[in-house]
Amino acid sequence: MAMQKPAVAPGFDVAGGYGSCKVEEAVAPDRFPAGLRVLVVDDDVTCLRILEQMLQKCLYRVTICCRAAKALSLLRERKGGFDVVISDVHMPDMDGFKLLEHVGLEMDLPVIMMSADGSTTAVMKGIKHGACDYLIKPVRMEELKNIWQHVLRKKWNENKEMENSSSLEDPEHKRRTTDEAEYASSVNDGTDGTWKPQKKKRDAKEEDDGELDSDDPAASKKPRVVWSVELHQQFVNAVNQLGIDKAVPKRILELMNVPGLTRENVASHLQQFHNNVQKFRLYLKRLSGVTQPSSFCAPLESNAKVGPLGRLDLQALAATGQIPPQTLAALHAELMRRPSDSLVLPAMDHQVLLQASAKGPKCIPFDHDVVAGQSVLKCQSNTSKQFPQSSISFESMSSGLMGWSSSHPGMSGCANNIEGVNNIQNSNILAQMLQQQQQQQPFPLLSEPHHAINVQPSCLVFPSQSVGRTSVCSESTNLNSSNMVVGYNHPSSQSNSISMVGRQVSDEELKADGVLNSYSMPGSIPSVFQNPPVNFGPSTRMPGLAPNMCTPSYGTKTGTLPEHAVGRNLGFVGKGTCIPSRFAVDDIESSTNDVRQRSTCTFDDAEVVKQELNLDFLDDIKTGNPVLPHFPQSGFTGVLSK
Amino acid sequence: MASVNYKEQLAALVDSMLREGFLDEQFTQLQELQDETSPGFVEEVIAMFCGDTGTVFNEIETVMNQAVIDFQNVDPLVHRLKGSCCTVGAPKMKLACVQYRQFRDANDRQGCLSAVNLIKDEYNILRNKFETMLNLERMIQAGGTNKPNGK
């Protein structure tokens, strides 16, 4: 397939979690995806050898490893040295899911699981753990030829995140995004054109009502789903209702009862959901290990970049002085649902309260209750009818935070009640903590500088909350009257569960659906071929391989890939499964340039953390500290499984 | 010296194995993977498979020789065998592994026992054929220029 050279600014890094490859170092576009660097892990040496041979035939660069531990250290040593990992599920030294978890979180590489066990439960488990694909042995060449799509998708999604974070601040980024989009287009055009990037119109301000969208039929004949706030809310509700462990796409679909929505749409959305939860958990885990109050506090006030989001917060915070360590502890405690004496925020609270109380009418009444977190809970219970029991608090949090930040009145308006403000403040604190942490030290998760996660001044939420968020925040002008409900939200009873609820309320008062309303899943962008070009390592032709070796079939396959990919994406490809998230931008599949889309998808770790947080709470996890201590082996399931 | 056409013999052997279900299309794929850059690929894979499977069977033996067989320890081993044999393209052996799984699910210890034996039997048959294949392959490789069809 012939493709033009990507017109990307030199030096532009296509972030791909792990990859630090520059576009120009990538495999020559016309040889894409040759040169894809694959790491195969399997204790069965026979399979390993066969896979190696097959992958080499696909012109991939293969590294084989028969021990999971060795594979992990290899990945750690050679950061950015691999594009995708294929791993067996059953291995003696480490469970494949564990490896999957590690890789996903530490290196953020796409991981493909494989096993001789092709039972639905096994496959489901793989998906739940965040595998981007699950191959059943015997693995065929055709399947291996397709794995590059996972790499592309992931890199593009993450790249969008990065773009989002900076695009609004820097026109240069926008240009690059455009360039990448063009590249992507050319890449797509290079195939049979069946999967052009979905250049949907992206309007950050646009709120999608979850209607199924089927533009750009060229890319896919299937209707694309745009996961709007409302739709995602429904999704979350369904998941909550079913319980995370039992939330299978089919049941979720039934509960959601959205005409036109397919099980595939839900499945892919769920996958993203799980991915983010995992990330969130890991984030939280790492977060708990970072206890430098000063580091958290210091930057807060000096962070002028916080922008609209942070304005009010800064004022409040400035008024109160540095965030006391107790606050962090309290926040942690809250998150952990551990009873903590220090839950009540000190000085800061007062100031915040004062400011808050000055404001608007539309507030969610908070109970005056002791612990900030608990008060939030109460608040929740009061407004339970208004707030759907969305488990995905991260979203609400992010949205809420955004709303919070962007709307000054909102902040105050939010809290008639001191506690409420406290809660809001808590959320802000968390967000800012995360932000600070991010700024101070790269997330352990995202150690790679190019990682998509990017703490942007705007949103409290998380690294990936980029400029886009900011824009969205500003978008949500209705935040004036919006009520940020930041705090803890537990659908059922609020006794111990704490979840962050952020809600961006539009002009309507106390939009009940609040919580998750704002943004949909921080999942990734559905479209397979969104802008940013994927960077693979420098491509090297396999020495000695017959040039036409697998080309013919490969070529054919390429042609069919898009469809296949689309089909497999279950609503991701070209389907706006990307949640507008903070940006209130629902348009996911949009064009390559769509910053939003990226931002949507990338809640990145912070959001994931939130997500996990909420989920944990929602599920009323048994122990006091479900999240951190329990960092489950099994990814998402682990979160809930106490 | 008879013009032994090892290649033909090998081809015939593989054909019969395919017809009889000892090998399937997965094996054919492996053959297609062999090329100038990996001339001994099939041979290498078969040898690896036999060696590796032999090791696994030793472990199975150990478990099966216990006074009370704990099939939970057998499970991962059979699963491993299943992965190997299906990747190599040996459906009969794979089927035996599947049967084991079924007996396990049904908690049929006797069935499990017989299934393990079946796996072993299938493997033995397969291994014999593989060894013949390997021998033929080596003869072919060693044939040099003497053979009209040899390398």
Coordinates of C-alpha atoms in Angstrom, one line a residue, chain A residues 88-355:
Chain A
D88 CA -0.2 -16.6 26.7
V89 CA -2.7 -16.8 29.6
H90 CA -1.4 -19.8 31.4
M91 CA 2.1 -19.6 32.4
P92 CA 3.8 -21.2 35.3
D93 CA 5.7 -18.3 36.6
M94 CA 3.1 -15.6 36.3
D95 CA -0.4 -15.5 35.3
G96 CA -0.9 -14.0 31.9
F97 CA -3.4 -11.6 33.3
K98 CA -1.0 -10.3 35.8
L99 CA 1.5 -9.7 33.1
L100 CA -1.2 -8.0 31.1
E101 CA -1.9 -5.8 34.0
H102 CA 1.7 -4.8 34.5
V103 CA 2.3 -4.1 30.9
G104 CA -0.9 -2.2 30.5
L105 CA -0.2 0.0 33.4
E106 CA 3.5 0.4 33.4
M107 CA 4.1 0.5 29.7
D108 CA 0.7 1.1 28.4
L109 CA 1.4 -1.2 25.5
P110 CA -1.4 -3.1 23.8
V111 CA -1.4 -6.6 25.0
I112 CA -2.9 -9.5 23.1
M113 CA -3.8 -12.5 25.1
M114 CA -3.8 -16.0 23.7
S115 CA -4.7 -19.4 24.9
A116 CA -5.8 -22.8 23.9
D117 CA -8.8 -22.1 26.1
G118 CA -11.3 -20.3 23.9
S119 CA -14.3 -20.5 26.3
T120 CA -16.3 -17.3 26.5
T121 CA -15.5 -16.9 30.2
A122 CA -11.8 -17.0 29.4
V123 CA -12.1 -14.5 26.6
M124 CA -14.2 -12.3 28.8
K125 CA -11.7 -12.4 31.4
G126 CA -9.1 -11.3 29.0
I127 CA -11.2 -8.4 27.9
K128 CA -11.9 -7.5 31.4
H129 CA -8.3 -7.3 32.2
G130 CA -7.8 -5.0 29.4
A131 CA -6.4 -7.2 26.7
C132 CA -6.9 -5.6 23.4
D133 CA -7.5 -8.9 21.7
Y134 CA -7.7 -12.5 22.6
L135 CA -6.4 -15.1 20.3
I136 CA -7.3 -18.7 20.5
K137 CA -4.8 -21.3 19.7
P138 CA -4.0 -22.4 17.2
V139 CA -3.2 -18.9 16.2
R140 CA -3.3 -18.4 12.5
M141 CA -1.3 -16.1 10.4
E142 CA -4.2 -14.1 9.4
E143 CA -4.9 -13.2 13.0
L144 CA -1.3 -12.1 13.5
K145 CA -1.4 -10.0 10.5
N146 CA -4.0 -7.9 12.1
I147 CA -2.4 -7.1 15.4
W148 CA -1.0 -3.9 14.1
Q149 CA -4.4 -2.4 14.4
H150 CA -4.2 -2.6 18.1
V151 CA -1.0 -0.7 18.2
L152 CA -2.3 1.9 15.9
R153 CA -5.5 2.4 17.8
K154 CA -3.8 2.7 21.0
K155 CA -1.2 5.1 19.8
W156 CA -3.6 7.2 18.1
N157 CA -5.8 7.4 21.0
E158 CA -3.0 8.4 23.3
N159 CA -1.7 10.8 20.8
K160 CA -5.0 12.5 20.7
E161 CA -4.8 12.8 24.4
M162 CA -1.6 14.5 24.2
E163 CA -2.8 16.7 21.5
N164 CA -5.8 17.5 23.4
S165 CA -3.8 18.5 26.3
S166 CA -1.9 21.0 24.4
S167 CA -3.8 21.8 21.4
L168 CA -5.8 24.5 22.8
E169 CA -2.8 26.2 24.1
D170 CA -0.7 25.9 21.1
P171 CA -1.8 26.2 17.6
E172 CA 1.2 24.3 16.6
H173 CA -0.3 21.3 18.1
K174 CA -3.4 21.8 16.2
R175 CA -1.4 21.9 13.1
R176 CA 0.3 18.8 13.9
T177 CA -2.9 17.1 14.7
T178 CA -4.0 18.1 11.3
D179 CA -0.9 16.8 9.8
E180 CA -1.3 13.6 11.6
A181 CA -4.8 13.5 10.5
E182 CA -3.7 13.9 7.0
Y183 CA -1.2 11.2 7.5
A184 CA -3.8 9.0 8.9
S185 CA -5.9 9.8 5.9
S186 CA -3.2 8.9 3.6
V187 CA -2.5 5.8 5.5
N188 CA -6.1 4.9 5.2
D189 CA -6.2 5.8 1.6
G190 CA -3.3 3.6 1.1
T191 CA -5.5 0.7 1.8
D192 CA -8.6 0.1 0.0
G193 CA -10.0 3.2 1.6
T194 CA -12.5 1.4 3.6
W195 CA -11.3 2.9 6.7
K196 CA -10.8 6.5 6.4
P197 CA -10.4 8.4 9.5
Q198 CA -13.7 9.5 10.6
K199 CA -13.5 13.2 10.2
K200 CA -16.5 14.0 11.9
K201 CA -17.2 17.4 12.9
R202 CA -16.1 17.9 16.3
D203 CA -17.6 20.5 18.3
A204 CA -16.3 20.7 21.7
K205 CA -19.3 22.4 22.9
E206 CA -21.6 20.1 21.4
E207 CA -23.5 17.8 23.6
D208 CA -24.4 14.6 22.2
D209 CA -27.5 12.9 23.4
G210 CA -26.3 9.6 22.7
E211 CA -28.0 9.2 19.4
L212 CA -26.4 6.8 17.2
D213 CA -24.5 8.4 14.6
S214 CA -23.8 7.0 11.3
D215 CA -21.8 9.4 9.4
D216 CA -18.9 8.6 7.3
P217 CA -20.3 5.4 6.0
A218 CA -17.2 5.1 3.9
A219 CA -15.3 3.9 6.9
S220 CA -17.8 1.5 8.2
K221 CA -21.2 0.5 7.3
K222 CA -22.2 0.2 10.9
P223 CA -23.7 3.0 12.8
R224 CA -21.3 4.6 15.0
V225 CA -22.1 5.3 18.5
V226 CA -21.2 8.4 20.1
W227 CA -21.0 8.0 23.8
S228 CA -22.5 11.1 25.0
V229 CA -22.8 12.0 28.5
E230 CA -26.3 10.7 28.7
L231 CA -25.5 7.5 27.0
H232 CA -22.6 6.9 29.2
Q233 CA -24.6 7.7 32.2
Q234 CA -27.0 5.0 31.1
F235 CA -24.1 2.7 30.6
V236 CA -22.8 3.4 34.0
N237 CA -26.2 2.9 35.6
A238 CA -26.5 -0.4 34.0
V239 CA -23.1 -1.5 35.1
N240 CA -23.9 -0.4 38.6
Q241 CA -27.1 -2.2 38.6
L242 CA -25.6 -5.4 37.4
G243 CA -22.6 -5.2 39.5
I244 CA -19.2 -4.9 37.9
D245 CA -18.6 -8.6 37.9
K246 CA -21.8 -9.3 36.2
A247 CA -21.8 -6.5 33.8
V248 CA -21.6 -8.3 30.6
P249 CA -22.3 -6.4 27.4
K250 CA -25.5 -8.2 26.7
R251 CA -27.0 -7.5 30.1
I252 CA -25.8 -3.9 30.0
L253 CA -27.3 -3.5 26.6
E254 CA -30.6 -4.8 27.8
L255 CA -30.7 -2.5 30.7
M256 CA -29.7 0.5 28.8
N257 CA -32.4 -0.2 26.3
V258 CA -31.1 2.2 23.8
P259 CA -32.5 1.6 20.4
G260 CA -29.9 1.1 17.8
L261 CA -27.2 0.4 20.3
T262 CA -25.5 -2.9 19.7
R263 CA -23.9 -5.3 22.0
E264 CA -20.7 -4.7 20.3
N265 CA -20.9 -1.0 21.0
V266 CA -21.4 -1.8 24.6
A267 CA -18.7 -4.4 24.6
S268 CA -16.1 -2.1 23.4
H269 CA -17.2 0.6 25.7
L270 CA -17.0 -1.8 28.5
Q271 CA -13.5 -2.7 27.5
Q272 CA -12.4 0.8 27.7
F273 CA -14.1 1.1 31.0
H274 CA -12.2 -1.7 32.4
N275 CA -9.0 -0.4 31.0
N276 CA -9.5 2.8 32.7
V277 CA -10.5 1.2 35.9
Q278 CA -7.3 -0.7 35.9
K279 CA -5.3 2.3 35.3
F280 CA -7.2 4.1 37.9
R281 CA -6.4 1.5 40.4
L282 CA -2.9 1.5 39.7
Y283 CA -2.8 5.2 39.8
L284 CA -4.4 5.2 43.1
K285 CA -2.0 2.6 44.3
R286 CA 0.9 4.7 43.3
L287 CA -0.7 7.8 44.6
S288 CA -1.0 6.3 48.0
G289 CA 2.7 5.8 47.9
V290 CA 3.3 9.4 47.2
T291 CA 3.0 11.3 50.4
Q292 CA 4.7 14.5 50.0
P293 CA 2.2 17.0 51.2
S294 CA 4.4 19.8 50.4
S295 CA 4.9 18.7 46.9
F296 CA 1.3 18.5 46.6
C297 CA 0.5 21.7 48.1
A298 CA 3.2 23.8 46.9
P299 CA 2.5 23.9 43.2
L300 CA -1.1 24.4 43.7
E301 CA -1.1 28.0 44.3
S302 CA 1.8 28.7 42.1
N303 CA 0.2 26.9 39.3
A304 CA -1.0 29.7 37.2
K305 CA -1.7 27.4 34.5
V306 CA -4.7 26.0 36.1
G307 CA -6.6 28.4 34.2
P308 CA -10.3 28.8 34.5
L309 CA -10.5 25.5 36.2
G310 CA -8.2 26.4 38.8
R311 CA -9.0 29.9 39.3
L312 CA -11.6 29.6 41.9
D313 CA -9.8 26.8 43.4
L314 CA -6.7 28.7 43.7
Q315 CA -8.4 31.5 45.2
A316 CA -9.9 29.3 47.7
L317 CA -6.8 27.4 48.3
A318 CA -4.8 30.5 48.5
A319 CA -7.1 31.8 51.0
T320 CA -6.6 28.8 53.0
G321 CA -3.0 28.4 52.6
Q322 CA -1.3 25.3 51.6
I323 CA -3.2 22.2 51.7
P324 CA -2.4 20.6 54.9
P325 CA -1.1 17.2 54.9
Q326 CA -4.1 16.2 56.8
T327 CA -6.1 17.0 53.8
L328 CA -4.3 14.6 51.7
A329 CA -4.5 12.1 54.4
A330 CA -8.1 12.8 54.7
L331 CA -8.6 12.5 51.0
H332 CA -6.9 9.3 50.9
A333 CA -8.8 8.1 53.8
E334 CA -11.9 9.0 52.1
L335 CA -11.0 7.4 49.0
M336 CA -10.2 4.3 50.9
R337 CA -13.3 4.6 52.8
R338 CA -11.4 4.3 55.9
P339 CA -12.6 6.0 58.8
S340 CA -10.3 8.8 59.5
D341 CA -10.2 11.3 62.1
S342 CA -8.7 13.8 59.9
L343 CA -11.3 13.8 57.4
V344 CA -12.4 17.2 58.1
L345 CA -10.3 19.5 56.3
P346 CA -8.7 22.1 58.3
A347 CA -8.4 25.7 57.6
M348 CA -9.0 25.5 54.0
D349 CA -12.4 24.4 54.6
H350 CA -13.4 27.5 56.3
Q351 CA -12.3 29.7 53.6
V352 CA -13.8 27.6 51.0
L353 CA -16.9 27.4 52.9
L354 CA -17.1 31.1 53.2
Q355 CA -16.7 31.5 49.6

